CSV table of N, CA and C in Angstrom, one decimal:
chain,number,residue,atom,x,y,z
A,1,MET,N,15.8,3.0,-35.2
A,1,MET,CA,15.8,1.6,-35.2
A,1,MET,C,16.0,1.1,-33.8
A,2,VAL,N,15.2,0.2,-33.4
A,2,VAL,CA,15.3,-0.4,-32.1
A,2,VAL,C,16.3,-1.6,-32.1
A,3,THR,N,17.3,-1.5,-31.2
A,3,THR,CA,18.3,-2.5,-31.1
A,3,THR,C,17.9,-3.6,-30.2
A,4,ALA,N,18.7,-4.7,-30.3
A,4,ALA,CA,18.4,-5.8,-29.3
A,4,ALA,C,18.6,-5.4,-27.9
A,5,LEU,N,19.6,-4.5,-27.7
A,5,LEU,CA,19.9,-4.0,-26.3
A,5,LEU,C,18.7,-3.1,-25.9
A,6,ASP,N,18.1,-2.3,-26.7
A,6,ASP,CA,16.9,-1.5,-26.4
A,6,ASP,C,15.8,-2.4,-26.0
A,7,SER,N,15.6,-3.5,-26.8
A,7,SER,CA,14.5,-4.4,-26.5
A,7,SER,C,14.7,-5.1,-25.2
A,8,ALA,N,15.9,-5.6,-24.9
A,8,ALA,CA,16.2,-6.2,-23.7
A,8,ALA,C,16.0,-5.3,-22.5
A,9,ARG,N,16.4,-4.0,-22.6
A,9,ARG,CA,16.2,-3.1,-21.6
A,9,ARG,C,14.7,-2.8,-21.3
A,10,THR,N,13.9,-2.8,-22.4
A,10,THR,CA,12.5,-2.6,-22.3
A,10,THR,C,11.8,-3.7,-21.5
A,11,VAL,N,12.3,-4.9,-21.8
A,11,VAL,CA,11.7,-6.1,-21.1
A,11,VAL,C,12.1,-6.1,-19.7
A,12,ILE,N,13.3,-5.8,-19.4
A,12,ILE,CA,13.8,-5.7,-18.0
A,12,ILE,C,13.1,-4.6,-17.2
A,13,GLY,N,12.8,-3.5,-17.9
A,13,GLY,CA,12.0,-2.4,-17.3
A,13,GLY,C,10.6,-2.7,-16.9
A,14,GLN,N,10.1,-3.9,-17.3
A,14,GLN,CA,8.8,-4.3,-16.9
A,14,GLN,C,8.8,-5.3,-15.7
A,15,VAL,N,10.0,-5.6,-15.2
A,15,VAL,CA,10.1,-6.5,-14.1
A,15,VAL,C,9.9,-5.6,-12.8
A,16,MET,N,9.0,-6.0,-12.0
A,16,MET,CA,8.7,-5.3,-10.7
A,16,MET,C,9.3,-6.0,-9.5
A,17,ASP,N,9.6,-5.2,-8.5
A,17,ASP,CA,10.1,-5.7,-7.3
A,17,ASP,C,9.0,-6.5,-6.6
A,18,PRO,N,9.2,-7.8,-6.3
A,18,PRO,CA,8.1,-8.6,-5.7
A,18,PRO,C,7.7,-8.1,-4.3
A,19,GLU,N,8.6,-7.4,-3.6
A,19,GLU,CA,8.2,-6.9,-2.3
A,19,GLU,C,7.5,-5.6,-2.3
A,20,ILE,N,7.7,-4.8,-3.4
A,20,ILE,CA,7.1,-3.5,-3.6
A,20,ILE,C,6.6,-3.5,-5.1
A,21,PRO,N,5.4,-4.2,-5.3
A,21,PRO,CA,5.0,-4.4,-6.7
A,21,PRO,C,4.7,-3.1,-7.5
A,22,ALA,N,4.7,-2.0,-6.9
A,22,ALA,CA,4.5,-0.7,-7.6
A,22,ALA,C,5.8,-0.2,-8.1
A,23,LEU,N,6.9,-0.8,-7.8
A,23,LEU,CA,8.2,-0.3,-8.2
A,23,LEU,C,9.0,-1.3,-9.0
A,24,GLY,N,9.4,-0.8,-10.2
A,24,GLY,CA,10.2,-1.7,-11.1
A,24,GLY,C,11.6,-1.7,-10.6
A,25,ILE,N,12.3,-2.8,-11.0
A,25,ILE,CA,13.7,-2.9,-10.6
A,25,ILE,C,14.7,-1.9,-11.2
A,26,VAL,N,14.3,-1.4,-12.4
A,26,VAL,CA,15.1,-0.3,-13.0
A,26,VAL,C,15.0,0.9,-12.1
A,27,ASP,N,13.8,1.3,-11.8
A,27,ASP,CA,13.6,2.5,-10.9
A,27,ASP,C,14.1,2.3,-9.5
A,28,LEU,N,14.1,1.1,-9.0
A,28,LEU,CA,14.7,0.8,-7.7
A,28,LEU,C,16.3,1.0,-7.8
A,29,GLY,N,16.8,0.8,-9.0
A,29,GLY,CA,18.2,1.1,-9.2
A,29,GLY,C,19.1,-0.2,-9.0
A,30,ILE,N,18.5,-1.4,-9.1
A,30,ILE,CA,19.3,-2.6,-8.8
A,30,ILE,C,19.9,-3.1,-10.1
A,31,VAL,N,19.4,-2.7,-11.3
A,31,VAL,CA,20.0,-3.1,-12.6
A,31,VAL,C,21.3,-2.4,-12.8
A,32,ARG,N,22.4,-3.1,-12.8
A,32,ARG,CA,23.7,-2.5,-13.0
A,32,ARG,C,24.1,-2.4,-14.4
A,33,ASP,N,23.9,-3.5,-15.2
A,33,ASP,CA,24.4,-3.5,-16.6
A,33,ASP,C,23.6,-4.5,-17.4
A,34,VAL,N,23.4,-4.2,-18.6
A,34,VAL,CA,22.8,-5.2,-19.6
A,34,VAL,C,23.7,-5.3,-20.8
A,35,ARG,N,24.0,-6.5,-21.2
A,35,ARG,CA,24.9,-6.7,-22.3
A,35,ARG,C,24.2,-7.7,-23.3
A,36,VAL,N,24.2,-7.4,-24.5
A,36,VAL,CA,23.5,-8.3,-25.5
A,36,VAL,C,24.5,-8.6,-26.6
A,37,GLU,N,24.6,-9.9,-27.0
A,37,GLU,CA,25.4,-10.3,-28.1
A,37,GLU,C,24.6,-11.3,-28.9
A,38,GLY,N,24.1,-10.9,-30.0
A,38,GLY,CA,23.2,-11.8,-30.8
A,38,GLY,C,21.9,-11.9,-30.0
A,39,SER,N,21.5,-13.1,-29.7
A,39,SER,CA,20.3,-13.3,-28.9
A,39,SER,C,20.6,-13.6,-27.4
A,40,SER,N,21.9,-13.6,-27.1
A,40,SER,CA,22.4,-13.8,-25.7
A,40,SER,C,22.3,-12.5,-24.9
A,41,VAL,N,21.9,-12.6,-23.6
A,41,VAL,CA,21.8,-11.5,-22.8
A,41,VAL,C,22.4,-11.8,-21.4
A,42,GLU,N,23.2,-10.8,-20.9
A,42,GLU,CA,23.7,-10.9,-19.6
A,42,GLU,C,23.2,-9.7,-18.8
A,43,VAL,N,22.7,-9.9,-17.6
A,43,VAL,CA,22.2,-8.8,-16.8
A,43,VAL,C,22.9,-8.8,-15.4
A,44,ASP,N,23.4,-7.7,-15.0
A,44,ASP,CA,24.0,-7.6,-13.7
A,44,ASP,C,23.0,-6.9,-12.8
A,45,ILE,N,22.7,-7.5,-11.6
A,45,ILE,CA,21.9,-6.8,-10.6
A,45,ILE,C,22.6,-6.8,-9.3
A,46,THR,N,22.3,-5.8,-8.5
A,46,THR,CA,22.8,-5.7,-7.2
A,46,THR,C,21.7,-5.6,-6.2
A,47,PRO,N,21.7,-6.5,-5.1
A,47,PRO,CA,20.6,-6.4,-4.2
A,47,PRO,C,20.6,-5.2,-3.3
A,48,THR,N,19.5,-4.8,-2.8
A,48,THR,CA,19.4,-3.7,-1.9
A,48,THR,C,20.2,-3.9,-0.6
A,49,TYR,N,20.3,-5.2,-0.2
A,49,TYR,CA,21.2,-5.6,0.9
A,49,TYR,C,21.5,-7.1,0.6
A,50,SER,N,22.6,-7.5,1.2
A,50,SER,CA,23.1,-8.8,0.8
A,50,SER,C,22.2,-10.0,1.0
A,51,GLY,N,21.3,-9.9,2.0
A,51,GLY,CA,20.4,-11.0,2.3
A,51,GLY,C,19.0,-10.9,1.7
A,52,CYS,N,18.8,-10.0,0.7
A,52,CYS,CA,17.5,-9.7,0.2
A,52,CYS,C,16.8,-11.0,-0.3
A,53,PRO,N,15.7,-11.4,0.2
A,53,PRO,CA,15.1,-12.6,-0.2
A,53,PRO,C,14.4,-12.5,-1.6
A,54,ALA,N,14.2,-11.3,-2.1
A,54,ALA,CA,13.5,-11.1,-3.3
A,54,ALA,C,14.4,-11.3,-4.6
A,55,MET,N,15.7,-11.4,-4.3
A,55,MET,CA,16.6,-11.5,-5.5
A,55,MET,C,16.4,-12.8,-6.4
A,56,GLU,N,16.1,-13.9,-5.8
A,56,GLU,CA,15.8,-15.1,-6.6
A,56,GLU,C,14.6,-14.9,-7.4
A,57,ALA,N,13.5,-14.3,-6.9
A,57,ALA,CA,12.3,-14.1,-7.6
A,57,ALA,C,12.6,-13.1,-8.8
A,58,ILE,N,13.4,-12.1,-8.5
A,58,ILE,CA,13.7,-11.1,-9.5
A,58,ILE,C,14.5,-11.7,-10.6
A,59,ARG,N,15.5,-12.5,-10.3
A,59,ARG,CA,16.4,-13.3,-11.2
A,59,ARG,C,15.5,-14.1,-12.1
A,60,THR,N,14.6,-14.9,-11.5
A,60,THR,CA,13.7,-15.8,-12.3
A,60,THR,C,12.8,-15.0,-13.2
A,61,ASP,N,12.3,-13.8,-12.8
A,61,ASP,CA,11.4,-13.0,-13.6
A,61,ASP,C,12.1,-12.4,-14.8
A,62,ILE,N,13.4,-12.0,-14.5
A,62,ILE,CA,14.2,-11.4,-15.6
A,62,ILE,C,14.4,-12.5,-16.7
A,63,GLU,N,14.9,-13.7,-16.2
A,63,GLU,CA,15.1,-14.8,-17.1
A,63,GLU,C,13.9,-15.2,-17.9
A,64,ASN,N,12.8,-15.3,-17.2
A,64,ASN,CA,11.5,-15.7,-17.9
A,64,ASN,C,11.1,-14.7,-19.0
A,65,ARG,N,11.1,-13.5,-18.6
A,65,ARG,CA,10.6,-12.4,-19.5
A,65,ARG,C,11.5,-12.3,-20.7
A,66,LEU,N,12.8,-12.3,-20.5
A,66,LEU,CA,13.8,-12.2,-21.6
A,66,LEU,C,13.6,-13.4,-22.5
A,67,GLY,N,13.5,-14.6,-21.9
A,67,GLY,CA,13.3,-15.8,-22.7
A,67,GLY,C,12.0,-15.8,-23.5
A,68,GLU,N,10.9,-15.3,-22.9
A,68,GLU,CA,9.7,-15.1,-23.7
A,68,GLU,C,9.8,-14.1,-24.8
A,69,ALA,N,10.7,-13.2,-24.7
A,69,ALA,CA,10.9,-12.1,-25.7
A,69,ALA,C,11.9,-12.6,-26.8
A,70,GLY,N,12.4,-13.9,-26.6
A,70,GLY,CA,13.2,-14.5,-27.7
A,70,GLY,C,14.7,-14.5,-27.4
A,71,PHE,N,15.1,-14.0,-26.2
A,71,PHE,CA,16.5,-14.0,-25.9
A,71,PHE,C,16.9,-15.3,-25.3
A,72,ALA,N,18.1,-15.8,-25.7
A,72,ALA,CA,18.6,-17.1,-25.2
A,72,ALA,C,20.1,-17.2,-25.6
A,73,PRO,N,20.9,-17.6,-24.7
A,73,PRO,CA,20.7,-17.9,-23.3
A,73,PRO,C,20.6,-16.5,-22.5
A,74,VAL,N,20.1,-16.6,-21.3
A,74,VAL,CA,20.0,-15.4,-20.5
A,74,VAL,C,20.8,-15.7,-19.2
A,75,LEU,N,21.7,-14.9,-18.9
A,75,LEU,CA,22.5,-15.0,-17.6
A,75,LEU,C,22.3,-13.8,-16.8
A,76,VAL,N,21.8,-14.0,-15.5
A,76,VAL,CA,21.6,-12.9,-14.6
A,76,VAL,C,22.6,-13.1,-13.5
A,77,ARG,N,23.5,-12.2,-13.3
A,77,ARG,CA,24.5,-12.2,-12.3
A,77,ARG,C,24.2,-11.3,-11.2
A,78,THR,N,24.5,-11.7,-9.9
A,78,THR,CA,24.4,-10.8,-8.8
A,78,THR,C,25.8,-10.2,-8.5
A,79,VAL,N,25.8,-8.9,-8.5
A,79,VAL,CA,27.1,-8.2,-8.4
A,79,VAL,C,27.0,-7.4,-7.0
A,80,PHE,N,28.0,-7.7,-6.2
A,80,PHE,CA,28.0,-7.1,-4.8
A,80,PHE,C,29.0,-5.9,-4.8
A,81,GLU,N,29.9,-5.8,-5.7
A,81,GLU,CA,30.9,-4.8,-5.7
A,81,GLU,C,30.4,-3.6,-6.5
A,82,GLU,N,30.2,-2.7,-6.2
A,82,GLU,CA,29.9,-1.6,-5.3
A,82,GLU,C,28.5,-1.9,-4.7
A,83,ALA,N,28.4,-1.7,-3.5
A,83,ALA,CA,27.2,-1.9,-2.8
A,83,ALA,C,26.1,-0.9,-3.2
A,84,TRP,N,24.9,-1.4,-3.3
A,84,TRP,CA,23.7,-0.6,-3.7
A,84,TRP,C,23.5,0.5,-2.7
A,85,SER,N,23.0,1.6,-3.2
A,85,SER,CA,22.7,2.7,-2.4
A,85,SER,C,21.3,3.3,-2.8
A,86,THR,N,20.6,3.9,-1.9
A,86,THR,CA,19.3,4.5,-2.3
A,86,THR,C,19.5,5.6,-3.2
A,87,ASP,N,20.7,6.1,-3.3
A,87,ASP,CA,21.0,7.2,-4.3
A,87,ASP,C,20.8,6.7,-5.8
A,88,TRP,N,20.8,5.3,-6.0
A,88,TRP,CA,20.7,4.7,-7.3
A,88,TRP,C,19.2,4.7,-7.7
A,89,MET,N,18.3,4.9,-6.8
A,89,MET,CA,16.9,4.9,-7.1
A,89,MET,C,16.5,6.2,-7.9
A,90,THR,N,15.7,6.0,-8.9
A,90,THR,CA,15.3,7.1,-9.8
A,90,THR,C,14.3,8.0,-9.1
A,91,GLU,N,14.2,9.2,-9.6
A,91,GLU,CA,13.1,10.1,-9.0
A,91,GLU,C,11.8,9.5,-9.3
A,92,ARG,N,11.6,8.9,-10.5
A,92,ARG,CA,10.3,8.2,-10.8
A,92,ARG,C,10.1,7.1,-9.8
A,93,GLY,N,11.1,6.4,-9.4
A,93,GLY,CA,10.9,5.3,-8.4
A,93,GLY,C,10.5,5.9,-7.0
A,94,ARG,N,11.1,7.0,-6.6
A,94,ARG,CA,10.7,7.7,-5.4
A,94,ARG,C,9.3,8.1,-5.4
A,95,GLN,N,8.9,8.6,-6.5
A,95,GLN,CA,7.5,9.1,-6.7
A,95,GLN,C,6.5,7.9,-6.7
A,96,MET,N,6.9,6.8,-7.2
A,96,MET,CA,6.1,5.6,-7.2
A,96,MET,C,5.9,5.0,-5.8
A,97,LEU,N,7.0,5.1,-5.0
A,97,LEU,CA,6.9,4.7,-3.6
A,97,LEU,C,5.9,5.6,-2.9
A,98,LEU,N,6.0,6.9,-3.1
A,98,LEU,CA,5.1,7.9,-2.4
A,98,LEU,C,3.7,7.6,-2.8
A,99,GLU,N,3.4,7.4,-4.1
A,99,GLU,CA,2.1,7.1,-4.5
A,99,GLU,C,1.5,5.8,-4.0
A,100,SER,N,2.4,4.9,-3.5
A,100,SER,CA,2.0,3.6,-3.0
A,100,SER,C,1.9,3.7,-1.4
A,101,GLY,N,2.1,4.9,-0.9
A,101,GLY,CA,1.9,5.1,0.6
A,101,GLY,C,3.2,4.7,1.3
A,102,ILE,N,4.3,4.7,0.7
A,102,ILE,CA,5.6,4.4,1.3
A,102,ILE,C,6.5,5.7,1.2
A,103,ALA,N,7.0,6.1,2.3
A,103,ALA,CA,7.8,7.3,2.3
A,103,ALA,C,9.1,6.9,1.7
A,104,PRO,N,9.5,7.7,0.6
A,104,PRO,CA,10.7,7.3,-0.1
A,104,PRO,C,12.0,7.8,0.7
A,105,PRO,N,13.1,7.2,0.4
A,105,PRO,CA,14.3,7.6,1.1
A,105,PRO,C,14.8,9.0,0.6
A,106,GLU,N,15.4,9.7,1.6
A,106,GLU,CA,16.0,11.0,1.2
A,106,GLU,C,17.3,10.7,0.5
A,107,SER,N,17.8,11.6,-0.2
A,107,SER,CA,19.1,11.4,-0.8
A,107,SER,C,20.2,11.4,0.3
A,108,SER,N,21.2,10.7,0.1
A,108,SER,CA,22.3,10.6,1.1
A,108,SER,C,22.8,12.0,1.4
A,109,GLY,N,23.1,12.2,2.6
A,109,GLY,CA,23.6,13.5,3.0
A,109,GLY,C,22.5,14.6,3.1
A,110,SER,N,21.3,14.3,2.8
A,110,SER,CA,20.2,15.2,2.9
A,110,SER,C,19.7,15.3,4.3
A,111,ASN,N,19.3,16.5,4.7
A,111,ASN,CA,18.7,16.7,6.1
A,111,ASN,C,17.2,16.9,5.9
A,112,ALA,N,16.6,16.5,4.8
A,112,ALA,CA,15.2,16.6,4.6
A,112,ALA,C,14.4,15.8,5.6
A,113,ALA,N,13.3,16.3,6.1
A,113,ALA,CA,12.5,15.6,7.0
A,113,ALA,C,11.7,14.5,6.3
A,114,VAL,N,11.5,13.4,7.0
A,114,VAL,CA,10.6,12.3,6.5
A,114,VAL,C,9.2,12.9,6.6
A,115,LEU,N,8.4,12.7,5.6
A,115,LEU,CA,7.0,13.2,5.6
A,115,LEU,C,6.1,12.0,5.5
A,116,CYS,N,5.0,12.2,6.1
A,116,CYS,CA,3.9,11.2,6.0
A,116,CYS,C,3.5,11.2,4.5
A,117,PRO,N,3.4,10.0,3.9
A,117,PRO,CA,3.0,9.9,2.5
A,117,PRO,C,1.5,10.2,2.3
A,118,ARG,N,0.7,10.2,3.3
A,118,ARG,CA,-0.7,10.4,3.2
A,118,ARG,C,-1.1,11.9,3.4
A,119,CYS,N,-0.5,12.6,4.4
A,119,CYS,CA,-0.9,14.0,4.7
A,119,CYS,C,0.3,15.0,4.6
A,120,SER,N,1.5,14.5,4.3
A,120,SER,CA,2.7,15.3,4.2
A,120,SER,C,3.2,15.9,5.5
A,121,SER,N,2.7,15.5,6.6
A,121,SER,CA,3.1,16.0,7.9
A,121,SER,C,4.5,15.6,8.3
A,122,GLU,N,5.2,16.4,9.0
A,122,GLU,CA,6.5,16.0,9.5
A,122,GLU,C,6.4,15.4,10.9
A,123,GLU,N,5.2,15.4,11.4
A,123,GLU,CA,4.9,14.9,12.8
A,123,GLU,C,4.8,13.4,12.7
A,124,ILE,N,5.9,12.7,12.7
A,124,ILE,CA,5.9,11.2,12.6
A,124,ILE,C,6.7,10.6,13.7
A,125,ARG,N,6.5,9.3,14.0
A,125,ARG,CA,7.4,8.6,15.0
A,125,ARG,C,7.7,7.3,14.4
A,126,LEU,N,8.9,6.8,14.9
A,126,LEU,CA,9.3,5.4,14.5
A,126,LEU,C,8.6,4.4,15.4
A,127,VAL,N,8.0,3.4,14.8
A,127,VAL,CA,7.3,2.4,15.5
A,127,VAL,C,8.2,1.2,15.6
A,128,SER,N,8.9,0.8,14.5
A,128,SER,CA,9.8,-0.3,14.5
A,128,SER,C,10.9,-0.1,13.4
A,129,GLU,N,12.1,-0.4,13.7
A,129,GLU,CA,13.2,-0.3,12.7
A,129,GLU,C,12.9,-1.2,11.5
A,130,PHE,N,12.1,-2.2,11.6
A,130,PHE,CA,11.8,-3.1,10.5
A,130,PHE,C,10.3,-3.0,10.2
A,131,GLY,N,10.0,-2.7,8.9
A,131,GLY,CA,8.6,-2.7,8.5
A,131,GLY,C,8.2,-4.0,7.8
A,132,SER,N,7.5,-3.9,6.7
A,132,SER,CA,7.0,-5.1,6.1
A,132,SER,C,8.1,-5.8,5.4
A,133,THR,N,9.3,-5.2,5.2
A,133,THR,CA,10.5,-5.8,4.7
A,133,THR,C,11.7,-5.2,5.4
A,134,ALA,N,12.8,-5.8,5.4
A,134,ALA,CA,14.0,-5.4,6.1
A,134,ALA,C,14.5,-4.0,5.6
A,135,CYS,N,14.2,-3.7,4.4
A,135,CYS,CA,14.6,-2.4,3.8
A,135,CYS,C,13.7,-1.2,4.1
A,136,LYS,N,12.7,-1.5,4.9
A,136,LYS,CA,11.8,-0.4,5.3
A,136,LYS,C,11.6,-0.4,6.8
A,137,ALA,N,11.3,0.8,7.4
A,137,ALA,CA,11.0,0.9,8.8
A,137,ALA,C,9.5,1.2,8.9
A,138,LEU,N,8.9,0.8,10.0
A,138,LEU,CA,7.5,1.1,10.2
A,138,LEU,C,7.4,2.4,11.0
A,139,MET,N,6.6,3.4,10.4
A,139,MET,CA,6.4,4.7,11.0
A,139,MET,C,5.0,4.9,11.3
A,140,ALA,N,4.7,5.9,12.1
A,140,ALA,CA,3.3,6.3,12.3
A,140,ALA,C,3.2,7.9,12.3
A,141,CYS,N,2.2,8.4,11.7
A,141,CYS,CA,2.0,9.8,11.6
A,141,CYS,C,1.2,10.3,12.8
A,142,THR,N,1.7,11.2,13.6
A,142,THR,CA,0.9,11.7,14.7
A,142,THR,C,-0.1,12.7,14.4
A,143,SER,N,-0.1,13.2,13.1
A,143,SER,CA,-1.1,14.2,12.6
A,143,SER,C,-2.4,13.4,12.2
A,144,CYS,N,-2.2,12.5,11.2
A,144,CYS,CA,-3.4,11.8,10.7
A,144,CYS,C,-3.6,10.4,11.3
A,145,GLY,N,-2.6,10.0,12.1
A,145,GLY,CA,-2.8,8.7,12.8
A,145,GLY,C,-2.5,7.5,12.0
A,146,GLU,N,-2.1,7.6,10.7
A,146,GLU,CA,-1.9,6.5,9.9
A,146,GLU,C,-0.5,5.9,10.0
A,147,PRO,N,-0.4,4.6,10.0
A,147,PRO,CA,0.9,3.9,10.0
A,147,PRO,C,1.4,3.9,8.5
A,148,PHE,N,2.7,3.8,8.3
A,148,PHE,CA,3.2,3.7,7.0
A,148,PHE,C,4.7,3.2,7.0
A,149,ASP,N,5.1,2.6,5.9
A,149,ASP,CA,6.5,2.2,5.8
A,149,ASP,C,7.3,3.4,5.3
A,150,ARG,N,8.5,3.4,5.7
A,150,ARG,CA,9.5,4.3,5.2
A,150,ARG,C,10.7,3.5,4.6
A,151,PHE,N,11.0,3.7,3.4
A,151,PHE,CA,12.2,3.1,2.8
A,151,PHE,C,13.4,3.6,3.4
A,152,LYS,N,14.2,2.8,4.0
A,152,LYS,CA,15.4,3.2,4.7
A,152,LYS,C,16.5,3.8,3.7
A,153,VAL,N,17.2,4.8,4.2
A,153,VAL,CA,18.3,5.4,3.4
A,153,VAL,C,19.5,4.4,3.6
A,154,VAL,N,20.1,4.1,2.4
A,154,VAL,CA,21.4,3.3,2.4
A,154,VAL,C,22.4,4.2,1.8
A,155,GLU,N,23.4,4.6,2.5
A,155,GLU,CA,24.4,5.5,2.1
A,155,GLU,C,25.4,4.7,1.1
A,156,PRO,N,25.9,5.5,0.2
A,156,PRO,CA,26.9,4.9,-0.8
A,156,PRO,C,28.2,4.5,0.0
């Protein structure tokens, strides 16, 4: 039997990050908690960093989708205590980044080399600390010559 909580989680699982449309917010790891009582839903989310401009769009998308699914009222809270870490990202999320041409973050404490998402070369260079968004750096592969974003590691 599918519960209201299961249904709410399924709906939330369809919300994509507006800055990285190939990546859902659940796989990004920003959904902290979902609580359902009757048709009322509360969702706690944590931004990837405190000034993330995508949070308002994410909040609105969660509210709209849950409302369309029959949940009301819907409360989306931004929770800053414990700060988000790239360790919260799922393996599926990391794979989705890679398939989108974005080098996923390594696990915290890992000494793994950053690889080019196109040719898997370790021969890369930093072009800019900031890529298309503040949570990514702009890199270039010296093997294939392609530029790419690298999702920055955020330690817990």
